[in-house]
Amino acid sequence: MSYRTYQKRTAALASAAALAGSAVLMAAPAAQAAVVNVNYQCKTPIGDKSAVSPIDIKGVKSGSGYKLTMSWQKGVSSSPVELGKGAMKPSAVIKLGGADSGTVAMSGPANAAAIPANTPIKISDLSGTYTPKKSGKVTFTAGVLTIKALGTTTTCTPSNSPKPSLTLDVTAASGGSGSSTGGTQSGSDSGGQLPQTGPEDSAIALGTLGGTVLLAGAAGVLWLTRRHQAARR
């Protein structure tokens, strides 16, 4: 084999390994998220009220589960009297669909500032933890919102059958698949935005696999180099 032919084969092998690694990384599954308008019908101490608010649900991998954040972009319901700082406490549930079922409890801090009378109540970001019971694509849809204030309870129920705000491709610790029985998962009182969306562990694992492909290509180049040197001797 001529030296020119050897160079061409070596370059082709390195390029194939690099392309294979890139293909593996591009195949990493991404979360599907969308801001969904939810039409809430609220049962309040002073009668029925309705409001539409865009809902955003984010999820980030954390250990064997996911940290979820649920955000309201518009206020819902209102109070005939001013709600002082810390007087209103919200909570909600997220409904699971697809490969898993049940609900995730979401909770958050009380209002950080006073809410004037007869103005839409802005809900603070709520957070909770989801641990997959089954593997596959799981959807997350806004469920019932509960507002407790001044000894009263307001319950707001979605009436427009909203679409999922988030879809994740998850893997259960047991590696199960298919549907599961319903259940409620615990929430967290910590608020605030989470930095990213989607199962980052999957991307890390696939990146490692891509690196393995590249190393395999490098090993092949080294073997060819040694073989060529031996032939020249």
PDB file of C-alpha atoms in Angstrom:
ATOM      1  CA  MET A   1       0.000   0.000   0.000  1.00  0.00           C
ATOM      2  CA  SER A   2       1.436   3.397  -1.016  1.00  0.00           C
ATOM      3  CA  TYR A   3       1.940   6.169   1.513  1.00  0.00           C
ATOM      4  CA  ARG A   4      -0.655   8.344  -0.310  1.00  0.00           C
ATOM      5  CA  THR A   5      -3.261   5.558  -0.096  1.00  0.00           C
ATOM      6  CA  TYR A   6      -2.436   5.108   3.591  1.00  0.00           C
ATOM      7  CA  GLN A   7      -2.966   8.842   4.239  1.00  0.00           C
ATOM      8  CA  LYS A   8      -6.356   8.770   2.479  1.00  0.00           C
ATOM      9  CA  ARG A   9      -7.560   5.744   4.471  1.00  0.00           C
ATOM     10  CA  THR A  10      -6.361   7.257   7.750  1.00  0.00           C
ATOM     11  CA  ALA A  11      -8.197  10.534   7.045  1.00  0.00           C
ATOM     12  CA  ALA A  12     -11.364   8.676   6.021  1.00  0.00           C
ATOM     13  CA  LEU A  13     -11.337   6.613   9.233  1.00  0.00           C
ATOM     14  CA  ALA A  14     -10.882   9.704  11.426  1.00  0.00           C
ATOM     15  CA  SER A  15     -13.686  11.540   9.587  1.00  0.00           C
ATOM     16  CA  ALA A  16     -16.060   8.579   9.936  1.00  0.00           C
ATOM     17  CA  ALA A  17     -15.380   8.375  13.664  1.00  0.00           C
ATOM     18  CA  ALA A  18     -15.992  12.113  14.111  1.00  0.00           C
ATOM     19  CA  LEU A  19     -19.238  11.960  12.113  1.00  0.00           C
ATOM     20  CA  ALA A  20     -20.438   8.965  14.128  1.00  0.00           C
ATOM     21  CA  GLY A  21     -19.790  10.831  17.366  1.00  0.00           C
ATOM     22  CA  SER A  22     -21.690  13.878  16.080  1.00  0.00           C
ATOM     23  CA  ALA A  23     -24.637  11.718  14.999  1.00  0.00           C
ATOM     24  CA  VAL A  24     -24.875  10.203  18.465  1.00  0.00           C
ATOM     25  CA  LEU A  25     -24.909  13.645  20.102  1.00  0.00           C
ATOM     26  CA  MET A  26     -27.555  14.940  17.681  1.00  0.00           C
ATOM     27  CA  ALA A  27     -29.769  11.977  18.585  1.00  0.00           C
ATOM     28  CA  ALA A  28     -30.036  13.102  22.238  1.00  0.00           C
ATOM     29  CA  PRO A  29     -33.739  13.476  23.137  1.00  0.00           C
ATOM     30  CA  ALA A  30     -34.908  16.983  24.019  1.00  0.00           C
ATOM     31  CA  ALA A  31     -37.819  18.025  26.180  1.00  0.00           C
ATOM     32  CA  GLN A  32     -40.842  19.455  24.398  1.00  0.00           C
ATOM     33  CA  ALA A  33     -42.273  22.492  26.155  1.00  0.00           C
ATOM     34  CA  ALA A  34     -45.018  24.966  25.266  1.00  0.00           C
ATOM     35  CA  VAL A  35     -46.813  27.823  26.980  1.00  0.00           C
ATOM     36  CA  VAL A  36     -50.475  26.766  27.141  1.00  0.00           C
ATOM     37  CA  ASN A  37     -53.497  28.975  27.805  1.00  0.00           C
ATOM     38  CA  VAL A  38     -55.545  27.556  30.674  1.00  0.00           C
ATOM     39  CA  ASN A  39     -59.110  28.711  31.271  1.00  0.00           C
ATOM     40  CA  TYR A  40     -59.638  28.555  35.027  1.00  0.00           C
ATOM     41  CA  GLN A  41     -63.116  28.410  36.521  1.00  0.00           C
ATOM     42  CA  CYS A  42     -62.719  29.484  40.145  1.00  0.00           C
ATOM     43  CA  LYS A  43     -65.000  28.819  43.108  1.00  0.00           C
ATOM     44  CA  THR A  44     -64.423  31.735  45.485  1.00  0.00           C
ATOM     45  CA  PRO A  45     -66.023  32.784  48.801  1.00  0.00           C
ATOM     46  CA  ILE A  46     -67.843  35.586  46.926  1.00  0.00           C
ATOM     47  CA  GLY A  47     -68.998  33.584  43.939  1.00  0.00           C
ATOM     48  CA  ASP A  48     -67.734  32.042  40.706  1.00  0.00           C
ATOM     49  CA  LYS A  49     -65.044  33.768  38.669  1.00  0.00           C
ATOM     50  CA  SER A  50     -63.086  32.850  35.533  1.00  0.00           C
ATOM     51  CA  ALA A  51     -59.699  33.806  34.141  1.00  0.00           C
ATOM     52  CA  VAL A  52     -57.346  32.672  31.392  1.00  0.00           C
ATOM     53  CA  SER A  53     -53.630  32.463  32.098  1.00  0.00           C
ATOM     54  CA  PRO A  54     -50.739  31.099  30.007  1.00  0.00           C
ATOM     55  CA  ILE A  55     -49.062  28.295  31.967  1.00  0.00           C
ATOM     56  CA  ASP A  56     -45.417  27.322  31.607  1.00  0.00           C
ATOM     57  CA  ILE A  57     -44.026  24.085  33.085  1.00  0.00           C
ATOM     58  CA  LYS A  58     -40.283  23.428  33.137  1.00  0.00           C
ATOM     59  CA  GLY A  59     -38.406  20.295  34.194  1.00  0.00           C
ATOM     60  CA  VAL A  60     -34.742  19.611  34.916  1.00  0.00           C
ATOM     61  CA  LYS A  61     -33.125  16.262  35.768  1.00  0.00           C
ATOM     62  CA  SER A  62     -32.176  15.894  39.410  1.00  0.00           C
ATOM     63  CA  GLY A  63     -30.871  12.549  40.638  1.00  0.00           C
ATOM     64  CA  SER A  64     -33.420   9.841  39.847  1.00  0.00           C
ATOM     65  CA  GLY A  65     -36.206  12.379  39.302  1.00  0.00           C
ATOM     66  CA  TYR A  66     -37.017  15.816  37.905  1.00  0.00           C
ATOM     67  CA  LYS A  67     -37.474  19.203  39.530  1.00  0.00           C
ATOM     68  CA  LEU A  68     -40.556  20.892  38.083  1.00  0.00           C
ATOM     69  CA  THR A  69     -41.431  24.596  38.017  1.00  0.00           C
ATOM     70  CA  MET A  70     -44.928  25.844  37.168  1.00  0.00           C
ATOM     71  CA  SER A  71     -45.379  29.504  36.205  1.00  0.00           C
ATOM     72  CA  TRP A  72     -48.441  31.707  35.641  1.00  0.00           C
ATOM     73  CA  GLN A  73     -47.983  34.582  33.198  1.00  0.00           C
ATOM     74  CA  LYS A  74     -51.234  36.306  34.195  1.00  0.00           C
ATOM     75  CA  GLY A  75     -53.121  36.667  37.448  1.00  0.00           C
ATOM     76  CA  VAL A  76     -56.193  34.604  38.263  1.00  0.00           C
ATOM     77  CA  SER A  77     -59.190  35.331  40.519  1.00  0.00           C
ATOM     78  CA  SER A  78     -59.195  38.376  42.817  1.00  0.00           C
ATOM     79  CA  SER A  79     -60.048  39.441  46.362  1.00  0.00           C
ATOM     80  CA  PRO A  80     -62.630  42.064  47.461  1.00  0.00           C
ATOM     81  CA  VAL A  81     -60.181  43.170  50.163  1.00  0.00           C
ATOM     82  CA  GLU A  82     -56.458  43.792  50.130  1.00  0.00           C
ATOM     83  CA  LEU A  83     -54.299  40.753  50.852  1.00  0.00           C
ATOM     84  CA  GLY A  84     -51.363  41.756  53.012  1.00  0.00           C
ATOM     85  CA  LYS A  85     -47.844  40.405  52.541  1.00  0.00           C
ATOM     86  CA  GLY A  86     -47.805  36.649  53.251  1.00  0.00           C
ATOM     87  CA  ALA A  87     -51.619  36.394  53.422  1.00  0.00           C
ATOM     88  CA  MET A  88     -52.048  34.267  50.276  1.00  0.00           C
ATOM     89  CA  LYS A  89     -50.650  30.735  49.866  1.00  0.00           C
ATOM     90  CA  PRO A  90     -50.974  28.974  46.476  1.00  0.00           C
ATOM     91  CA  SER A  91     -50.647  25.305  45.557  1.00  0.00           C
ATOM     92  CA  ALA A  92     -51.511  23.229  42.494  1.00  0.00           C
ATOM     93  CA  VAL A  93     -51.306  19.814  40.921  1.00  0.00           C
ATOM     94  CA  ILE A  94     -49.825  18.763  37.596  1.00  0.00           C
ATOM     95  CA  LYS A  95     -51.502  15.860  35.817  1.00  0.00           C
ATOM     96  CA  LEU A  96     -49.292  13.152  34.315  1.00  0.00           C
ATOM     97  CA  GLY A  97     -50.079  11.430  31.035  1.00  0.00           C
ATOM     98  CA  GLY A  98     -48.489   9.216  28.436  1.00  0.00           C
ATOM     99  CA  ALA A  99     -46.275   6.504  29.903  1.00  0.00           C
ATOM    100  CA  ASP A 100     -47.036   7.536  33.502  1.00  0.00           C
ATOM    101  CA  SER A 101     -50.154   8.627  35.365  1.00  0.00           C
ATOM    102  CA  GLY A 102     -51.215  10.351  38.561  1.00  0.00           C
ATOM    103  CA  THR A 103     -50.415  13.862  39.750  1.00  0.00           C
ATOM    104  CA  VAL A 104     -47.491  15.876  41.093  1.00  0.00           C
ATOM    105  CA  ALA A 105     -48.137  18.252  43.998  1.00  0.00           C
ATOM    106  CA  MET A 106     -46.773  21.758  43.458  1.00  0.00           C
ATOM    107  CA  SER A 107     -46.296  24.395  46.150  1.00  0.00           C
ATOM    108  CA  GLY A 108     -44.593  27.728  46.615  1.00  0.00           C
ATOM    109  CA  PRO A 109     -44.095  30.765  48.827  1.00  0.00           C
ATOM    110  CA  ALA A 110     -46.805  33.114  50.029  1.00  0.00           C
ATOM    111  CA  ASN A 111     -47.178  36.496  48.312  1.00  0.00           C
ATOM    112  CA  ALA A 112     -44.088  38.655  48.845  1.00  0.00           C
ATOM    113  CA  ALA A 113     -46.026  41.923  48.552  1.00  0.00           C
ATOM    114  CA  ALA A 114     -49.524  43.115  49.331  1.00  0.00           C
ATOM    115  CA  ILE A 115     -52.190  42.430  46.671  1.00  0.00           C
ATOM    116  CA  PRO A 116     -54.656  45.336  46.213  1.00  0.00           C
ATOM    117  CA  ALA A 117     -58.382  44.642  46.384  1.00  0.00           C
ATOM    118  CA  ASN A 118     -60.193  43.668  43.191  1.00  0.00           C
ATOM    119  CA  THR A 119     -57.017  43.052  41.199  1.00  0.00           C
ATOM    120  CA  PRO A 120     -55.935  39.744  39.600  1.00  0.00           C
ATOM    121  CA  ILE A 121     -53.957  37.616  42.018  1.00  0.00           C
ATOM    122  CA  LYS A 122     -50.494  36.892  40.577  1.00  0.00           C
ATOM    123  CA  ILE A 123     -49.457  33.364  41.522  1.00  0.00           C
ATOM    124  CA  SER A 124     -45.801  32.895  42.446  1.00  0.00           C
ATOM    125  CA  ASP A 125     -43.830  30.137  40.725  1.00  0.00           C
ATOM    126  CA  LEU A 126     -44.622  26.737  42.226  1.00  0.00           C
ATOM    127  CA  SER A 127     -42.198  23.826  42.395  1.00  0.00           C
ATOM    128  CA  GLY A 128     -42.342  20.091  42.980  1.00  0.00           C
ATOM    129  CA  THR A 129     -40.475  16.849  42.362  1.00  0.00           C
ATOM    130  CA  TYR A 130     -41.422  14.120  39.900  1.00  0.00           C
ATOM    131  CA  THR A 131     -39.895  10.641  40.149  1.00  0.00           C
ATOM    132  CA  PRO A 132     -40.702   8.405  37.138  1.00  0.00           C
ATOM    133  CA  LYS A 133     -42.490   5.161  37.946  1.00  0.00           C
ATOM    134  CA  LYS A 134     -42.459   4.022  34.316  1.00  0.00           C
ATOM    135  CA  SER A 135     -40.169   4.681  31.347  1.00  0.00           C
ATOM    136  CA  GLY A 136     -41.264   6.459  28.177  1.00  0.00           C
ATOM    137  CA  LYS A 137     -42.683   9.826  27.102  1.00  0.00           C
ATOM    138  CA  VAL A 138     -44.548  11.511  29.956  1.00  0.00           C
ATOM    139  CA  THR A 139     -46.734  14.608  29.571  1.00  0.00           C
ATOM    140  CA  PHE A 140     -47.288  17.300  32.221  1.00  0.00           C
ATOM    141  CA  THR A 141     -50.552  19.267  32.164  1.00  0.00           C
ATOM    142  CA  ALA A 142     -51.840  22.031  34.437  1.00  0.00           C
ATOM    143  CA  GLY A 143     -54.380  20.760  36.964  1.00  0.00           C
ATOM    144  CA  VAL A 144     -56.357  22.302  39.829  1.00  0.00           C
ATOM    145  CA  LEU A 145     -55.025  25.494  41.428  1.00  0.00           C
ATOM    146  CA  THR A 146     -55.823  26.187  45.095  1.00  0.00           C
ATOM    147  CA  ILE A 147     -55.484  29.616  46.740  1.00  0.00           C
ATOM    148  CA  LYS A 148     -55.751  29.954  50.513  1.00  0.00           C
ATOM    149  CA  ALA A 149     -56.088  33.459  51.948  1.00  0.00           C
ATOM    150  CA  LEU A 150     -57.499  34.989  55.128  1.00  0.00           C
ATOM    151  CA  GLY A 151     -58.975  31.674  56.250  1.00  0.00           C
ATOM    152  CA  THR A 152     -60.754  31.054  52.933  1.00  0.00           C
ATOM    153  CA  THR A 153     -60.065  28.650  50.065  1.00  0.00           C
ATOM    154  CA  THR A 154     -60.494  29.334  46.349  1.00  0.00           C
ATOM    155  CA  THR A 155     -60.360  26.394  43.952  1.00  0.00           C
ATOM    156  CA  CYS A 156     -59.657  27.014  40.259  1.00  0.00           C
ATOM    157  CA  THR A 157     -60.230  24.136  37.828  1.00  0.00           C
ATOM    158  CA  PRO A 158     -59.134  24.116  34.147  1.00  0.00           C
ATOM    159  CA  SER A 159     -62.267  23.976  31.996  1.00  0.00           C
ATOM    160  CA  ASN A 160     -60.827  23.942  28.469  1.00  0.00           C
ATOM    161  CA  SER A 161     -59.032  20.558  28.566  1.00  0.00           C
ATOM    162  CA  PRO A 162     -55.619  22.223  28.132  1.00  0.00           C
ATOM    163  CA  LYS A 163     -52.849  20.512  26.221  1.00  0.00           C
ATOM    164  CA  PRO A 164     -49.659  19.419  28.019  1.00  0.00           C
ATOM    165  CA  SER A 165     -47.202  22.193  28.810  1.00  0.00           C
ATOM    166  CA  LEU A 166     -44.242  19.788  28.921  1.00  0.00           C
ATOM    167  CA  THR A 167     -43.270  16.373  27.544  1.00  0.00           C
ATOM    168  CA  LEU A 168     -40.227  14.465  28.822  1.00  0.00           C
ATOM    169  CA  ASP A 169     -38.710  11.173  27.723  1.00  0.00           C
ATOM    170  CA  VAL A 170     -38.007   9.614  31.123  1.00  0.00           C
ATOM    171  CA  THR A 171     -36.441   6.441  32.469  1.00  0.00           C
ATOM    172  CA  ALA A 172     -37.664   4.850  35.684  1.00  0.00           C
ATOM    173  CA  ALA A 173     -35.100   3.595  38.166  1.00  0.00           C
ATOM    174  CA  SER A 174     -36.538   0.081  37.785  1.00  0.00           C
ATOM    175  CA  GLY A 175     -36.508   0.351  33.974  1.00  0.00           C
ATOM    176  CA  GLY A 176     -40.268  -0.310  33.736  1.00  0.00           C
ATOM    177  CA  SER A 177     -42.438   0.704  30.789  1.00  0.00           C
ATOM    178  CA  GLY A 178     -46.103   1.281  29.992  1.00  0.00           C
ATOM    179  CA  SER A 179     -48.867   2.762  32.128  1.00  0.00           C
ATOM    180  CA  SER A 180     -48.786   2.934  35.892  1.00  0.00           C
ATOM    181  CA  THR A 181     -51.334   3.376  38.660  1.00  0.00           C
ATOM    182  CA  GLY A 182     -52.216   6.912  39.680  1.00  0.00           C
ATOM    183  CA  GLY A 183     -50.723   8.581  42.726  1.00  0.00           C
ATOM    184  CA  THR A 184     -49.694  11.914  44.193  1.00  0.00           C
ATOM    185  CA  GLN A 185     -46.032  12.839  44.409  1.00  0.00           C
ATOM    186  CA  SER A 186     -44.657  15.247  46.973  1.00  0.00           C
ATOM    187  CA  GLY A 187     -43.981  18.903  46.225  1.00  0.00           C
ATOM    188  CA  SER A 188     -41.401  21.401  47.448  1.00  0.00           C
ATOM    189  CA  ASP A 189     -41.731  24.868  48.965  1.00  0.00           C
ATOM    190  CA  SER A 190     -38.677  26.238  47.181  1.00  0.00           C
ATOM    191  CA  GLY A 191     -39.580  28.771  44.488  1.00  0.00           C
ATOM    192  CA  GLY A 192     -37.714  30.398  41.613  1.00  0.00           C
ATOM    193  CA  GLN A 193     -36.823  29.560  38.035  1.00  0.00           C
ATOM    194  CA  LEU A 194     -34.811  26.540  37.157  1.00  0.00           C
ATOM    195  CA  PRO A 195     -31.885  27.093  34.789  1.00  0.00           C
ATOM    196  CA  GLN A 196     -32.761  24.682  31.999  1.00  0.00           C
ATOM    197  CA  THR A 197     -35.315  22.269  30.628  1.00  0.00           C
ATOM    198  CA  GLY A 198     -34.930  18.614  29.732  1.00  0.00           C
ATOM    199  CA  PRO A 199     -33.177  15.445  30.881  1.00  0.00           C
ATOM    200  CA  GLU A 200     -29.519  16.509  30.885  1.00  0.00           C
ATOM    201  CA  ASP A 201     -28.321  13.102  32.100  1.00  0.00           C
ATOM    202  CA  SER A 202     -29.404  11.566  28.778  1.00  0.00           C
ATOM    203  CA  ALA A 203     -27.325  14.091  26.856  1.00  0.00           C
ATOM    204  CA  ILE A 204     -24.304  13.383  29.084  1.00  0.00           C
ATOM    205  CA  ALA A 205     -24.649   9.647  28.562  1.00  0.00           C
ATOM    206  CA  LEU A 206     -24.950  10.047  24.799  1.00  0.00           C
ATOM    207  CA  GLY A 207     -22.003  12.437  24.763  1.00  0.00           C
ATOM    208  CA  THR A 208     -19.924   9.803  26.542  1.00  0.00           C
ATOM    209  CA  LEU A 209     -20.941   7.268  23.910  1.00  0.00           C
ATOM    210  CA  GLY A 210     -19.935   9.705  21.166  1.00  0.00           C
ATOM    211  CA  GLY A 211     -16.535  10.134  22.854  1.00  0.00           C
ATOM    212  CA  THR A 212     -16.122   6.356  22.902  1.00  0.00           C
ATOM    213  CA  VAL A 213     -16.690   6.259  19.146  1.00  0.00           C
ATOM    214  CA  LEU A 214     -14.030   8.928  18.640  1.00  0.00           C
ATOM    215  CA  LEU A 215     -11.524   7.040  20.821  1.00  0.00           C
ATOM    216  CA  ALA A 216     -12.199   3.889  18.845  1.00  0.00           C
ATOM    217  CA  GLY A 217     -11.393   5.809  15.655  1.00  0.00           C
ATOM    218  CA  ALA A 218      -8.160   7.138  17.152  1.00  0.00           C
ATOM    219  CA  ALA A 219      -7.131   3.617  18.170  1.00  0.00           C
ATOM    220  CA  GLY A 220      -7.695   2.473  14.593  1.00  0.00           C
ATOM    221  CA  VAL A 221      -5.477   5.272  13.254  1.00  0.00           C
ATOM    222  CA  LEU A 222      -2.700   4.337  15.724  1.00  0.00           C
ATOM    223  CA  TRP A 223      -2.877   0.672  14.684  1.00  0.00           C
ATOM    224  CA  LEU A 224      -2.650   1.591  10.999  1.00  0.00           C
ATOM    225  CA  THR A 225       0.330   3.859  11.703  1.00  0.00           C
ATOM    226  CA  ARG A 226       2.210   1.107  13.506  1.00  0.00           C
ATOM    227  CA  ARG A 227       1.362  -1.387  10.779  1.00  0.00           C
ATOM    228  CA  HIS A 228       2.666   0.990   8.105  1.00  0.00           C
ATOM    229  CA  GLN A 229       5.924   1.551  10.012  1.00  0.00           C
ATOM    230  CA  ALA A 230       6.418  -2.197  10.400  1.00  0.00           C
ATOM    231  CA  ALA A 231       5.876  -2.706   6.663  1.00  0.00           C
ATOM    232  CA  ARG A 232       8.490  -0.090   5.801  1.00  0.00           C
ATOM    233  CA  ARG A 233      11.061  -1.875   7.966  1.00  0.00           C
TER     234      ARG A 233
END
